Structure formats: structure tokens, C-alpha cells
XYZ file of C-alpha atoms in Angstrom:
714
model
C -0.103 0.063 0.060
C 1.462 3.345 -0.846
C 0.228 6.696 0.708
C 1.005 10.132 -0.586
C 0.577 13.040 1.628
C 1.775 16.672 2.018
C 5.328 16.605 3.199
C 4.254 18.246 6.633
C 2.149 15.246 7.415
C 3.012 12.311 9.621
C 1.381 9.078 8.819
C 0.375 6.021 10.798
C -0.898 2.789 9.143
C -1.306 -0.835 9.251
C 1.734 -2.810 8.791
C 5.576 -2.153 8.357
C 6.903 0.976 6.631
C 9.146 -0.293 4.138
C 10.395 2.772 2.360
C 9.534 6.278 1.511
C 10.289 8.455 -1.481
C 10.069 12.361 -1.571
C 8.442 14.554 -4.240
C 8.282 18.180 -4.200
C 6.029 19.117 -1.363
C 4.894 15.586 -0.697
C 6.117 12.319 0.511
C 5.004 8.696 -0.516
C 5.245 5.955 2.014
C 5.099 2.195 1.341
C 3.393 -0.213 3.746
C 3.365 -4.037 3.599
C 1.679 -6.535 5.771
C 0.654 -10.169 5.409
C -2.194 -12.118 6.850
C -4.736 -9.346 7.514
C -8.158 -8.604 6.360
C -8.447 -4.864 6.790
C -6.193 -1.702 6.528
C -6.290 1.713 8.040
C -4.213 4.764 7.857
C -4.293 8.192 9.654
C -2.451 11.450 8.899
C -1.785 14.828 10.566
C 0.769 17.463 10.610
C 0.271 17.861 14.432
C 1.160 14.359 15.543
C 3.811 13.689 18.305
C 5.220 10.285 18.350
C 6.653 7.959 20.775
C 8.534 4.731 19.589
C 10.033 1.730 21.356
C 10.292 -2.094 20.740
C 9.145 -5.092 22.873
C 11.060 -8.328 22.529
C 8.783 -11.495 22.416
C 9.878 -15.039 22.295
C 10.465 -15.283 18.459
C 10.705 -11.634 17.268
C 10.889 -8.087 18.113
C 7.735 -5.876 17.915
C 7.839 -2.134 17.058
C 5.572 0.068 19.177
C 4.337 3.432 17.979
C 2.173 5.917 19.590
C 0.847 8.990 17.657
C -1.023 11.555 19.774
C -1.590 15.435 19.856
C 0.303 17.993 21.829
C -2.628 18.757 24.048
C -2.691 15.166 25.286
C 1.112 14.840 25.854
C 0.656 14.650 29.562
C -1.796 11.850 29.635
C -0.115 9.855 26.854
C 3.381 10.036 28.737
C 3.187 6.405 29.525
C 1.466 5.097 26.466
C 4.208 2.895 25.289
C 4.420 1.113 28.689
C 0.540 0.434 28.475
C 1.158 -0.873 24.916
C 3.837 -3.106 26.151
C 1.777 -4.510 28.937
C -1.365 -5.118 26.417
C 0.838 -7.028 23.973
C 2.793 -8.902 26.798
C -0.405 -10.220 28.716
C -2.344 -11.180 25.593
C 0.825 -13.043 24.240
C 1.191 -14.953 27.488
C -2.429 -15.763 28.090
C -3.474 -16.577 24.612
C -0.324 -16.879 22.197
C 2.289 -14.719 20.662
C 1.571 -11.693 18.825
C 2.468 -12.638 15.078
C 3.171 -9.112 13.504
C 6.191 -6.842 13.833
C 4.452 -3.724 14.575
C 1.616 -2.175 16.888
C 0.407 1.331 16.585
C -1.886 3.317 18.633
C -3.478 6.614 17.420
C -4.930 9.501 19.380
C -8.451 10.440 18.033
C -9.771 13.788 17.842
C -13.385 14.714 19.031
C -15.635 13.174 21.693
C -14.415 10.523 24.099
C -16.208 7.415 22.730
C -13.609 4.709 23.070
C -11.840 3.415 20.031
C -11.928 1.616 16.776
C -9.645 -1.393 15.886
C -7.990 -2.333 12.615
C -5.074 -4.963 12.085
C -1.790 -3.898 13.898
C -3.263 -0.258 14.315
C -6.021 1.316 16.594
C -7.592 4.463 16.909
C -8.501 5.609 20.372
C -9.954 8.716 22.087
C -8.257 10.403 24.909
C -10.107 9.847 28.178
C -9.567 11.819 31.521
C -7.110 9.654 33.318
C -4.083 7.717 32.659
C -5.889 4.525 34.105
C -8.914 5.006 31.448
C -6.405 5.316 28.841
C -4.732 2.120 29.820
C -7.969 0.384 29.690
C -8.814 1.844 26.231
C -5.224 0.995 24.779
C -5.451 -2.555 26.210
C -8.968 -3.209 24.836
C -8.234 -1.861 21.319
C -4.924 -3.757 21.154
C -6.679 -6.966 22.301
C -8.894 -6.967 19.323
C -5.766 -7.985 17.159
C -6.067 -11.460 18.665
C -9.779 -11.774 18.218
C -11.102 -9.370 15.441
C -7.709 -9.422 13.533
C -6.044 -12.934 13.989
C -8.686 -15.283 14.853
C -10.909 -13.164 12.720
C -14.305 -14.633 13.615
C -17.525 -13.110 11.988
C -18.166 -10.294 14.291
C -21.340 -9.127 12.550
C -22.999 -12.851 13.059
C -21.360 -13.426 16.419
C -20.100 -10.125 18.043
C -19.395 -11.817 21.436
C -16.574 -13.764 19.878
C -14.721 -10.621 19.496
C -16.048 -8.158 21.940
C -17.204 -10.499 24.730
C -13.935 -12.629 24.854
C -11.927 -9.390 24.561
C -13.967 -7.941 27.449
C -13.042 -11.065 29.733
C -9.325 -10.248 29.106
C -10.007 -6.519 29.836
C -11.229 -7.474 33.106
C -8.491 -9.891 33.872
C -5.958 -7.378 32.781
C -7.413 -4.428 34.929
C -7.867 -6.768 37.953
C -4.318 -8.034 37.867
C -2.767 -4.639 37.164
C -5.007 -2.383 39.403
C -7.083 -4.587 41.405
C -10.237 -2.733 40.349
C -13.095 -3.065 37.829
C -12.327 -2.782 34.101
C -14.767 0.248 33.363
C -12.742 2.879 35.367
C -14.976 5.584 33.807
C -16.861 5.993 37.096
C -13.731 7.055 38.787
C -13.416 10.681 39.095
C -11.357 13.340 40.940
C -14.561 13.851 43.139
C -14.602 11.953 46.455
C -18.297 12.991 46.503
C -19.092 10.955 43.186
C -16.800 8.050 43.799
C -18.656 7.206 47.072
C -21.868 7.036 45.009
C -20.975 5.696 41.581
C -20.636 1.981 40.803
C -17.267 0.330 40.253
C -18.636 -0.817 36.721
C -21.411 1.098 35.012
C -21.767 -1.672 32.300
C -22.305 -4.368 35.040
C -25.006 -2.085 36.615
C -26.617 -1.483 33.230
C -26.586 -5.213 32.419
C -28.358 -6.278 35.673
C -30.877 -3.226 35.029
C -31.745 -4.214 31.465
C -32.160 -7.878 32.453
C -34.404 -7.005 35.308
C -36.595 -5.040 32.923
C -36.829 -8.286 30.731
C -35.545 -6.195 27.762
C -32.227 -8.057 27.381
C -31.325 -10.355 24.309
C -29.353 -13.501 24.173
C -25.373 -13.236 23.866
C -25.635 -15.237 20.621
C -27.297 -12.553 18.610
C -26.310 -10.951 15.366
C -25.125 -7.348 15.586
C -27.687 -6.267 13.055
C -30.417 -7.551 15.636
C -29.022 -6.120 18.780
C -30.661 -3.073 20.301
C -27.982 -0.256 20.909
C -28.315 -0.917 24.654
C -27.959 -4.758 24.502
C -25.173 -4.496 21.941
C -22.927 -3.027 24.624
C -24.243 -4.881 27.638
C -24.809 -8.367 26.233
C -22.075 -8.775 23.434
C -19.442 -7.139 25.794
C -20.318 -7.403 29.360
C -22.563 -10.452 29.780
C -20.340 -12.371 27.199
C -17.302 -11.401 29.241
C -18.902 -12.740 32.295
C -20.133 -15.740 30.469
C -16.461 -16.686 29.550
C -15.442 -16.068 33.235
C -17.865 -18.919 34.401
C -16.007 -21.248 31.983
C -12.666 -20.273 33.590
C -14.022 -20.979 36.901
C -15.627 -24.235 35.786
C -12.311 -25.470 34.174
C -10.034 -23.676 36.637
C -7.628 -21.085 35.369
C -4.588 -23.225 34.303
C -6.680 -25.623 32.277
C -8.707 -22.487 30.811
C -5.526 -20.788 29.873
C -4.220 -23.756 28.056
C -7.542 -24.365 26.272
C -7.597 -20.754 25.153
C -4.041 -21.138 23.863
C -4.900 -24.247 21.983
C -7.793 -22.535 20.484
C -5.650 -19.598 19.326
C -2.853 -21.694 18.005
C -5.301 -24.073 16.087
C -7.669 -21.366 14.731
C -5.515 -18.272 13.914
C -6.304 -16.926 10.547
C -9.016 -19.487 10.134
C -12.360 -17.608 11.086
C -13.555 -20.114 13.749
C -17.428 -20.306 14.411
C -18.940 -20.745 17.939
C -19.165 -24.445 17.282
C -15.365 -24.498 16.478
C -14.619 -22.653 19.698
C -16.780 -24.896 21.769
C -15.123 -28.144 20.289
C -11.670 -26.648 20.685
C -12.235 -25.946 24.432
C -13.857 -29.388 24.966
C -11.073 -31.239 23.322
C -8.390 -29.396 25.164
C -10.034 -29.568 28.622
C -11.857 -32.802 28.326
C -14.932 -31.408 29.682
C -18.535 -31.326 28.318
C -19.609 -27.614 27.924
C -23.071 -28.046 26.406
C -24.755 -26.537 29.442
C -22.306 -23.453 29.316
C -22.736 -22.806 25.666
C -26.446 -23.199 25.951
C -26.417 -20.183 28.067
C -25.436 -18.161 24.869
C -28.793 -18.628 23.492
C -30.817 -17.589 26.706
C -32.040 -14.342 28.144
C -31.740 -13.507 31.803
C -29.030 -13.789 34.451
C -26.247 -16.404 33.874
C -26.614 -17.887 37.363
C -29.979 -17.900 39.062
C -29.287 -16.848 42.547
C -31.892 -16.386 45.378
C -32.432 -12.650 45.935
C -30.981 -11.615 49.315
C -32.924 -9.254 51.334
C -31.580 -5.823 50.876
C -30.830 -3.579 53.663
C -32.375 -0.184 53.847
C -29.486 2.507 53.855
C -29.912 6.283 53.922
C -27.818 8.470 51.395
C -27.641 12.154 50.407
C -28.488 13.022 46.871
C -28.271 9.634 45.204
C -26.322 6.221 45.452
C -25.419 3.451 42.933
C -22.838 1.617 45.116
C -23.705 -1.941 45.810
C -27.285 -1.583 44.719
C -27.382 -5.486 44.991
C -27.005 -5.141 48.876
C -28.830 -1.912 49.704
C -32.192 -0.105 49.112
C -31.048 3.592 49.372
C -33.394 6.151 50.415
C -31.911 9.354 49.263
C -32.300 12.964 50.718
C -31.360 16.101 48.849
C -32.190 19.725 48.853
C -35.240 20.790 46.725
C -36.241 24.319 45.496
C -39.203 25.668 43.534
C -40.699 29.024 42.672
C -44.046 30.441 41.487
C -45.374 34.003 41.935
C -47.613 33.150 44.744
C -45.687 31.084 47.011
C -42.424 32.819 46.281
C -39.105 30.920 46.544
C -39.861 27.266 48.055
C -37.307 25.497 50.091
C -37.467 22.001 51.180
C -35.990 18.590 50.797
C -36.687 15.591 48.518
C -36.668 11.956 49.563
C -36.519 9.344 46.893
C -35.542 5.720 46.282
C -34.624 5.745 42.512
C -31.782 3.698 41.663
C -30.507 0.978 39.185
C -31.687 -1.607 38.766
C -35.160 0.079 39.169
C -36.948 -1.072 42.480
C -40.438 -2.351 41.693
C -41.789 0.236 44.404
C -40.558 3.656 43.535
C -41.439 6.835 45.336
C -40.212 10.447 45.744
C -41.705 13.182 47.959
C -40.540 16.890 48.063
C -42.017 18.973 50.835
C -41.499 22.744 50.176
C -42.028 25.862 52.393
C -43.087 28.750 50.538
C -41.083 31.889 51.660
C -43.803 34.147 50.246
C -46.933 32.308 51.037
C -45.598 31.114 54.531
C -47.387 27.739 53.845
C -46.150 24.134 53.349
C -46.515 22.786 49.692
C -45.087 19.868 47.938
C -45.163 17.299 45.496
C -44.846 13.444 45.401
C -45.449 10.146 43.557
C -45.394 6.393 44.514
C -45.907 3.577 42.081
C -45.359 -0.222 41.778
C -44.268 -1.905 38.521
C -45.430 -5.228 37.294
C -43.408 -6.851 34.405
C -45.880 -9.309 32.978
C -44.350 -11.794 30.241
C -40.713 -12.028 29.115
C -40.548 -9.338 26.431
C -40.361 -5.979 28.424
C -43.969 -5.051 28.852
C -44.560 -2.963 31.812
C -47.728 -2.191 34.000
C -47.635 0.358 36.745
C -49.945 1.395 39.493
C -49.201 4.767 41.031
C -50.549 7.572 42.949
C -49.218 11.156 42.508
C -49.984 14.296 44.479
C -49.226 18.006 44.888
C -50.186 21.261 46.608
C -49.250 24.723 45.681
C -50.702 28.202 45.718
C -52.329 29.111 42.479
C -53.424 32.691 43.216
C -54.048 34.991 46.058
C -56.392 37.940 46.952
C -55.353 41.005 48.950
C -58.346 42.226 51.090
C -59.170 45.838 52.258
C -56.819 45.122 55.376
C -53.933 44.462 53.092
C -53.982 40.878 54.174
C -52.828 38.408 51.446
C -55.114 35.433 51.419
C -53.653 32.359 49.700
C -55.773 30.431 47.175
C -54.247 26.955 46.870
C -54.908 23.836 44.759
C -54.176 20.359 45.583
C -54.575 17.211 43.611
C -54.381 13.423 44.038
C -53.835 11.389 40.668
C -54.252 7.489 40.934
C -52.887 6.081 37.654
C -52.798 2.903 35.815
C -50.293 2.699 32.894
C -49.504 -0.123 30.567
C -46.284 0.060 28.261
C -46.616 -2.587 25.399
C -43.632 -4.875 24.724
C -41.808 -3.756 21.623
C -42.427 -5.578 18.393
C -38.708 -6.320 18.284
C -35.811 -5.201 20.512
C -34.429 -2.946 17.729
C -37.614 -1.018 17.473
C -37.677 2.525 18.501
C -41.545 2.660 18.784
C -43.108 3.090 22.280
C -46.963 2.294 22.752
C -48.605 3.253 25.960
C -52.199 3.083 27.205
C -52.845 5.099 30.377
C -55.674 5.926 32.886
C -55.687 8.764 35.251
C -58.291 10.176 37.610
C -57.468 13.828 38.811
C -59.073 14.581 42.198
C -58.709 18.242 42.611
C -59.422 20.597 45.584
C -59.309 24.499 44.811
C -59.730 27.433 46.965
C -61.959 29.713 45.519
C -63.083 33.455 46.135
C -66.647 34.335 46.963
C -68.188 37.864 47.627
C -71.595 38.211 49.421
C -73.356 41.188 50.534
C -73.822 42.049 54.201
C -77.340 42.952 54.433
C -76.835 44.869 57.671
C -73.724 47.008 56.826
C -73.913 46.876 53.165
C -70.375 45.775 52.939
C -68.896 42.716 51.378
C -68.385 39.272 53.106
C -65.362 37.597 51.374
C -65.062 33.903 51.833
C -62.703 31.139 50.520
C -64.736 28.116 49.849
C -63.124 24.888 48.735
C -64.432 23.493 45.398
C -63.941 19.593 44.487
C -63.943 18.250 41.217
C -62.637 15.375 39.136
C -61.420 14.746 35.763
C -60.981 11.233 34.339
C -58.535 10.854 31.470
C -58.039 7.755 29.150
C -54.861 8.261 26.737
C -53.352 6.311 24.000
C -49.890 7.206 23.081
C -47.488 5.949 20.392
C -44.108 7.399 19.858
C -41.300 6.534 17.493
C -38.043 8.297 18.831
C -35.857 7.288 15.704
C -33.165 9.837 14.873
C -34.583 10.596 11.364
C -38.237 11.653 11.253
C -39.371 10.921 14.778
C -42.968 11.250 15.540
C -45.626 10.861 18.289
C -49.188 10.867 18.618
C -51.833 10.801 21.354
C -55.403 10.182 21.590
C -56.994 11.722 24.862
C -60.465 11.308 26.286
C -61.366 13.486 29.264
C -64.579 13.277 31.254
C -65.681 15.329 34.035
C -69.012 16.712 35.577
C -71.155 17.549 32.692
C -68.757 17.118 29.732
C -66.706 14.839 27.620
C -63.780 16.161 25.636
C -61.910 14.170 23.080
C -58.728 15.282 21.090
C -55.863 13.999 18.845
C -52.392 15.546 18.845
C -49.766 14.391 16.433
C -46.214 15.627 15.895
C -43.800 14.911 13.056
C -40.290 16.005 12.635
C -38.871 16.391 9.229
C -35.066 16.500 9.414
C -32.943 18.709 7.380
C -29.870 17.436 5.693
C -27.539 19.926 7.287
C -29.224 19.934 10.932
C -32.360 21.202 12.287
C -35.710 20.620 10.638
C -39.308 21.176 10.390
C -41.760 20.184 13.283
C -45.262 19.671 12.300
C -47.998 19.429 14.656
C -51.743 18.412 14.006
C -54.674 18.811 16.528
C -58.265 17.995 16.306
C -60.773 18.112 19.153
C -64.402 17.819 20.038
C -66.241 18.914 23.161
C -69.566 17.469 24.199
C -72.012 18.240 26.955
C -73.381 15.122 28.765
C -76.406 16.952 29.881
C -78.277 20.083 28.656
C -76.375 23.072 27.440
C -77.250 26.030 29.484
C -75.477 29.354 30.408
C -74.352 27.754 33.630
C -73.107 24.623 32.118
C -71.090 26.703 29.687
C -69.668 28.990 32.536
C -68.814 25.783 34.660
C -67.106 23.884 31.817
C -65.298 26.858 30.356
C -61.742 25.658 31.386
C -62.351 22.592 29.591
C -63.367 24.135 26.261
C -61.165 24.021 23.094
C -59.157 27.095 22.226
C -57.255 28.236 19.242
C -54.693 30.137 21.416
C -52.146 28.240 23.705
C -54.270 27.890 27.013
C -53.086 29.953 30.115
C -52.937 28.716 33.581
C -56.560 29.030 34.444
C -57.296 26.663 31.400
C -54.847 23.958 32.676
C -57.696 22.121 34.168
C -55.661 19.164 35.365
C -52.664 21.213 36.898
C -50.299 19.290 34.680
C -48.162 22.204 33.395
C -45.832 24.555 35.344
C -46.969 28.106 35.358
C -45.013 30.918 37.129
C -48.061 33.023 37.686
C -50.872 30.767 36.908
C -53.651 33.340 37.220
C -51.919 36.569 36.272
C -53.615 38.843 33.755
C -50.957 41.575 33.418
C -47.283 42.027 33.073
C -44.618 39.163 32.291
C -46.251 36.225 34.014
C -49.539 36.812 32.228
C -47.741 36.154 28.870
C -47.029 32.470 29.586
C -48.976 29.786 27.639
C -49.013 26.090 27.221
C -48.762 24.142 23.991
C -52.213 22.405 23.808
C -55.301 22.561 21.611
C -54.639 24.932 18.673
C -51.276 26.034 20.191
C -51.462 29.560 18.531
C -49.091 31.967 20.093
C -51.225 35.027 20.057
C -53.458 35.746 23.184
C -56.844 37.454 23.715
C -56.718 37.435 27.550
C -58.756 40.540 28.173
C -61.812 39.487 26.315
C -64.550 37.734 28.164
C -64.996 35.504 25.188
C -61.618 34.763 23.719
C -61.082 34.627 20.079
C -61.027 31.094 18.847
C -62.505 29.505 21.992
C -65.260 26.921 21.462
C -67.363 24.325 23.149
C -67.869 22.458 19.852
C -65.183 21.297 17.548
C -61.576 22.825 16.644
C -58.813 21.725 14.395
C -55.410 23.335 13.847
C -52.002 22.659 12.323
C -48.586 24.250 13.573
C -45.337 24.579 12.055
C -41.867 25.338 13.594
C -38.818 25.281 11.382
C -35.149 25.966 12.345
C -33.386 28.811 10.332
C -30.155 28.072 8.463
C -27.173 29.657 9.783
C -26.626 31.531 6.540
C -29.719 33.667 7.069
C -29.851 33.447 11.015
C -28.880 36.828 12.315
C -27.900 35.235 15.500
C -25.259 33.009 14.026
C -22.713 35.582 14.500
C -22.941 35.341 18.367
C -20.200 33.239 20.064
C -22.914 30.888 21.501
C -25.458 29.088 19.407
C -29.045 30.486 19.910
C -31.489 28.448 18.067
C -33.915 30.905 16.320
C -36.848 29.478 14.527
C -40.008 30.421 12.406
C -43.471 29.403 13.660
C -46.835 29.432 11.750
C -50.096 28.324 13.017
C -53.469 27.977 11.217
C -56.741 26.655 12.397
C -60.509 26.728 12.460
C -63.453 26.143 14.929
C -67.100 25.458 14.728
C -68.283 29.107 15.172
C -65.905 30.292 12.419
C -68.453 28.705 10.240
C -71.607 30.290 11.375
C -73.224 32.361 8.661
C -72.997 35.570 10.843
C -69.360 35.117 11.615
C -67.229 38.073 9.823
C -63.822 37.215 11.416
C -62.951 34.660 8.729
C -63.128 30.909 8.650
C -59.418 30.244 8.736
C -57.375 31.965 11.437
C -53.470 32.288 11.438
C -50.409 33.590 13.180
C -46.811 33.484 12.463
C -43.492 35.027 13.807
C -40.087 34.103 15.268
C -39.403 31.588 17.991
C -36.534 31.359 20.329
C -35.955 27.777 21.739
C -33.763 27.422 24.802
C -32.643 24.652 27.247
C -33.262 21.945 24.722
C -36.753 23.369 23.759
C -37.885 23.563 27.511
C -38.195 27.332 27.441
C -39.729 28.802 24.179
C -40.240 32.482 23.447
C -42.671 33.600 20.657
C -42.955 36.883 19.108
C -45.908 36.917 16.693
C -45.276 39.250 13.479
C -48.143 38.260 11.263
C -51.756 37.297 12.172
C -55.424 37.359 11.216
C -57.325 40.606 11.067
C -59.489 39.765 14.022
C -56.256 39.370 16.167
C -54.842 42.754 14.710
C -57.989 44.662 15.528
C -57.953 43.310 19.176
C -54.232 44.292 19.546
C -54.888 47.860 18.414
C -58.084 48.299 20.464
C -56.950 46.723 23.614
C -53.249 46.647 24.195
C -52.329 50.199 23.315
C -48.592 51.093 23.256
C -45.906 48.622 23.111
C -48.153 46.165 21.526
C -45.305 44.232 20.197
C -43.686 43.463 23.525
C -47.083 42.676 25.198
C -47.836 40.335 22.373
C -44.794 38.122 23.052
C -45.614 34.932 24.738
C -43.598 31.995 26.185
C -44.025 28.527 27.293
C -42.166 26.249 29.844
C -42.416 22.521 28.971
C -40.935 20.902 32.125
C -42.191 17.644 30.766
C -39.683 17.803 28.162
C -36.838 17.317 30.677
C -36.324 13.460 30.700
C -33.383 11.125 30.122
C -35.414 9.326 27.505
C -35.721 12.470 25.417
C -32.024 13.359 25.533
C -30.757 9.781 25.052
C -33.569 7.967 23.297
C -31.379 4.769 22.792
C -31.405 4.073 26.539
C -34.309 1.552 26.692
C -34.964 2.002 30.425
């Protein structure tokens, strides 16, 4: 293989450098290597190089480390790490047959490495110990991926799993610690709480959820999670059980015979089994049968865990302890002010069947005790990962206040209890990115109202704060495909309460652009029905449940499921908060007694939100990336089709959208809108209409690990 590069570049490649020839401004290097099935090369003008040799029994091996100047300190002992890796594998398996080993520093994120014959690319981690682990792992592939050369697409465990066994053995003998040192940090606080091996913890978690796959699964059929946890971790543990069954001496001799007899011959699992059985004289049918099975390798009686208190969180020895964690909790809303308190929870890995959290909070403004909490029990029916949960959630906060004639602030609180039944269907196949859920909730809500009566003796007002009780039943069917390209989600919701039934469908589809960003399309259709006679009283009583084109405000969040800073404010900044429900328009007509686009019949809408290419994004010149978007909404509703309606059948708005904190906070500036909205703004808002017309939403429900890392199947 000949490689020609500019003369300022240094080159690392598979095999032995035989000679070079120079041309004006370039250099051609000639490489040669026998008995390899792949080839790789890397070039950079910035490489620093370390070189040395290692003497094996039959030949000398040249060692090369190529790395970048910024990583010089952590690569200081890279050659020694390479020697240890080659020496131990040659001892445990058989002598390394090639004359060169090269390791190359990788730019970009810390995501491990990639192996090729005689050369490997590794990312630079945070510590020397982690670098040692990665170098050892990637060099180890030479024996399994390179020399034995099993079919790693059909049987990934024959490369990754066997290599993982030797990773663990190497790290245990050299450091006396778990192989995955990534949980080790310079923080004593974290080291007391993080597991010694995240991969082991993840493996037990996914097995506990019944979402694991057999070790003997082709790479093309593994889920992202299972590929790492089964083909690497569980397979490495499986080979450890064979070592324990045979004894280390017999096991080592058997592995050495397997390597010697099958190098450069592409062995299959059957060849591996026959080789071990012939060398050890033992029947391994039961051991190899485990490759086809789900679940733990060894069924052990679950020991009763001890309850242990911890601060914040704890993932240490979760096989021994049920942790109850306590941590500070804070919150804020306009009426309670800054809320201070604590949270107790038992969330951990593997997930406990019974999970809870409770967070009592003291409002420094309202001077009352508030809080939020949830407890649930999970059942795992069947063997394919279906999940059924029974839960009870609750919360209490101040939703408004009233200052009476004596300047006393009277809190108007709300509280709710929400019993829940939730069933998550098993996936069609482990690689599927589709989630299907059916859920039932009953919202039992108490609200402190405000009532004025006339004192017939004094002629003054009698103010009281009665408690109103109501309920809302909710049945919801949800489907979501969280694939990277063109993800979508859809929900069909049925709400029922006193005097009404409300049905709606919401669908979201994201069209990816080739150069990043994309177009979000949302469809909504809803229908409202009275279960009794429609009267002025029932219209008034069910008003919060009616459909609306504009994004509902806090007083229309009838299940108190969204976070509002000032839930019942009608002026200044907090009054400009909306939620993305119903028609999800960004314009508001708060000061009208009958809001534009509000109906107790039917409503449908479509919403668009598109990212703006950097070339035309005026904010792209800033040093930090600020995602500016364009939104547009269009919709109609029953009353728009009345023959006496003069406001148009189709209403619309459009403008600029600023999305922050991974779309949790969105700020909307409407620029174009239907005439009926324009007339309202001019007649009602007065000066500074543009500023007053800006809306914002806070979607706390978007804060989730699953949304950030959809490949995590927990």
C-alpha cells in the first residue's frame, strides 16, 4: 500500500513501513503487511510520536504511539501501556505474530476506539488509567477481530465478549479494580456514589426489566443498549464462568490451543466449543446453551436488601442496599415565592419495583407548606419487556392570592391526587424505536375559590374562600417513534368530568434537514360534548375545558399538569405564559370575556416550527449558538363557520421563536396574524403592543433522560 501526503504530514498505518520517496511538497510511504483482512491509515501534521520495541519469544515488535500535543501529559506512559497489553495477551493466548503495533490519538468526543489490524484509533479519556483500559482493549482486538477473525457481525461476542473477559482480567491483575474505570473521578463525593462498573449495573438493570437479548445474537439484531451490555459485558462474564468451571490453568491452556489451532481461520462458535472441550476434556453443552438464553447467567436467590440512607443518590452496591436518598429541593412560583425544602426518593439501578419520591416545600412568600410526590409499583408481565404500573401522585401549591381591604394576602391553593394505571406494551422487536402506551388517570382536585356576598346589615362585602372539589377522568393512548430521522408521536385523549366529555388527537412529526435542524409539524383536532343540557350555567362551569385556538393559560390548565410561574396573572410578564395544547396559537386575547377562537364544539389546527439555516440566521454571528426558529399556526373552529361570523373561517399567526434549554423554554414573537387579532391588539393593548404580544412556554415535561438519550431503553 502506498500513501502520498503533503510533506508536513506524519502518517500511521497498518503494517510495516518499508520505504519512503520524496517529491516536491509531498512524501510517498510504502507499507506492507501479510495475513490481514483490513487496512487503515491516519495522517496529521500535528502528531507527536513515541516509539519503542518489545522483545517477544520469537521476534521483536515495534511500538508506535501517535498523539496530539494537548494530550502529551496523559500519553506520557502510552508505550508502557502498549507493552503491557501485548505482553499479557501473548502470555495468556499466544504470541503476537506481527512486527508492529500502533496506537493513534483520536480527535473529538471521548467514545472509546476503533480497531484495525496492527493499528487502533483511541479517544483520549480523562485519566491515565482510563487510557490504559482503552489501549489494552483496542490492542486486544488484534487477537480476536484480527488474527482469529471470527465473523463479528454474526457473532459479536466472539470478539467483543472474549476481549472484555481479558479486559477485566488485565485491569484486575494490574490495578485490582473493575475494568470500566469511567466512574472514577477526582471527586470524592461521586466516587462514594458511583458504581465500580457502569456496564455491570446497566446489564443487571436491562435484564431486570426483561429487555435483554441472548448473547448469541447477530449485531444487526441487537438494540443499541444490548449490543454493549450483552455482546461485551454479559459475554465477558459468561467466559469467566467457563474459567471458573475449568480452573484458570486448564482454561488458559485451552484458550492457547484454540488460538494456535484457529488463528487466521475464522472460527465459528461451534469451532470454539469443540476446541475448548477437546483441550479441557470437559463437556460444555450447558455453558454454551447459556449463549442462547436471556436473563442472568446464574440464578441466585435474591438476598433481602438492607435499607440505607444516603444524600442525593447512590449507585454503590445496589445488590445489597435499598437506598433512601435525601437532597435539597427548591421551587418557585409567583404566589408561593421561593420554595425551599427537601426531596426523599428511592430511585436507583436496577429499578426497584416500588418507587417513590416526596418533596415537601415551604413557600417563603406564602408562608405555607406545599409539596409534590409520587409513588408507584411496577409489574413486568411476560418475558418481552411489557410494563404495567399502578401509581398515586399528588401535589399542593398556591395558584392565586387575594389582598383584602386590610392588606392581608389570602392564599388560594390547589391540591390534587392522581391515581394512575399505565401499561407499556412490549416492543415488536428489540431494535424497534416505537413505544406504545395506554394510560388511565383520575384527577381529584381541590381548589380554594373566592366568593363575595353582600352583608345586608352593613352593606359591605363578606369575603369567603370556599373549597371546590372536582374530578377529571383521563384515558390516553400514546405512540412514539423516537428514531433519529423523522421521529413522530401521537396521542388520543379522552377527558370526562361533571357535565362534559372532551376528545382530542395530537400528532407531531419532525422532518430532518440534511444539514441539521428541521421542520416540526403538529396536528390537532378536538371535540367537546355536554353530557347534559347545554345552559349558560354549564357553559360557564365547563369553560376551562373548552377548546381554544390560542395556547391555554394557567386558568385553563384544568388538570394542573403544566408548570406556570403566575398561573392566574392577567398583566405584566407572567400573564404572557401559555402552554402548547389545543390549537397552540402563540397570540393571546386574554382580556376578552369570550376569547377569539374558543369553542365548546369542535376545533382543528396545524402548527409549523422550522429552524433557520445559519446563512440567514442573524444570531449565528454570536459566539454561542442560539436556536432561532420561524413558527406558523393555522386553524378553524365551529363558530367560524356560522353564517353571521365576519372574522374569517381560517385564522392564523406566524412569527419568530427562540428555543432554549433543549426546547424546554420557548419565546414567541408573533409578527403576522389574522385581522381579528390585529383589531384586538390595536383596540386593547395600546402602546408597546409588540412587547405585550410576546408569549412564552415552559415545558418541564420535556426534561427527561429518555428524550435526551432515546437509545437508552429503560
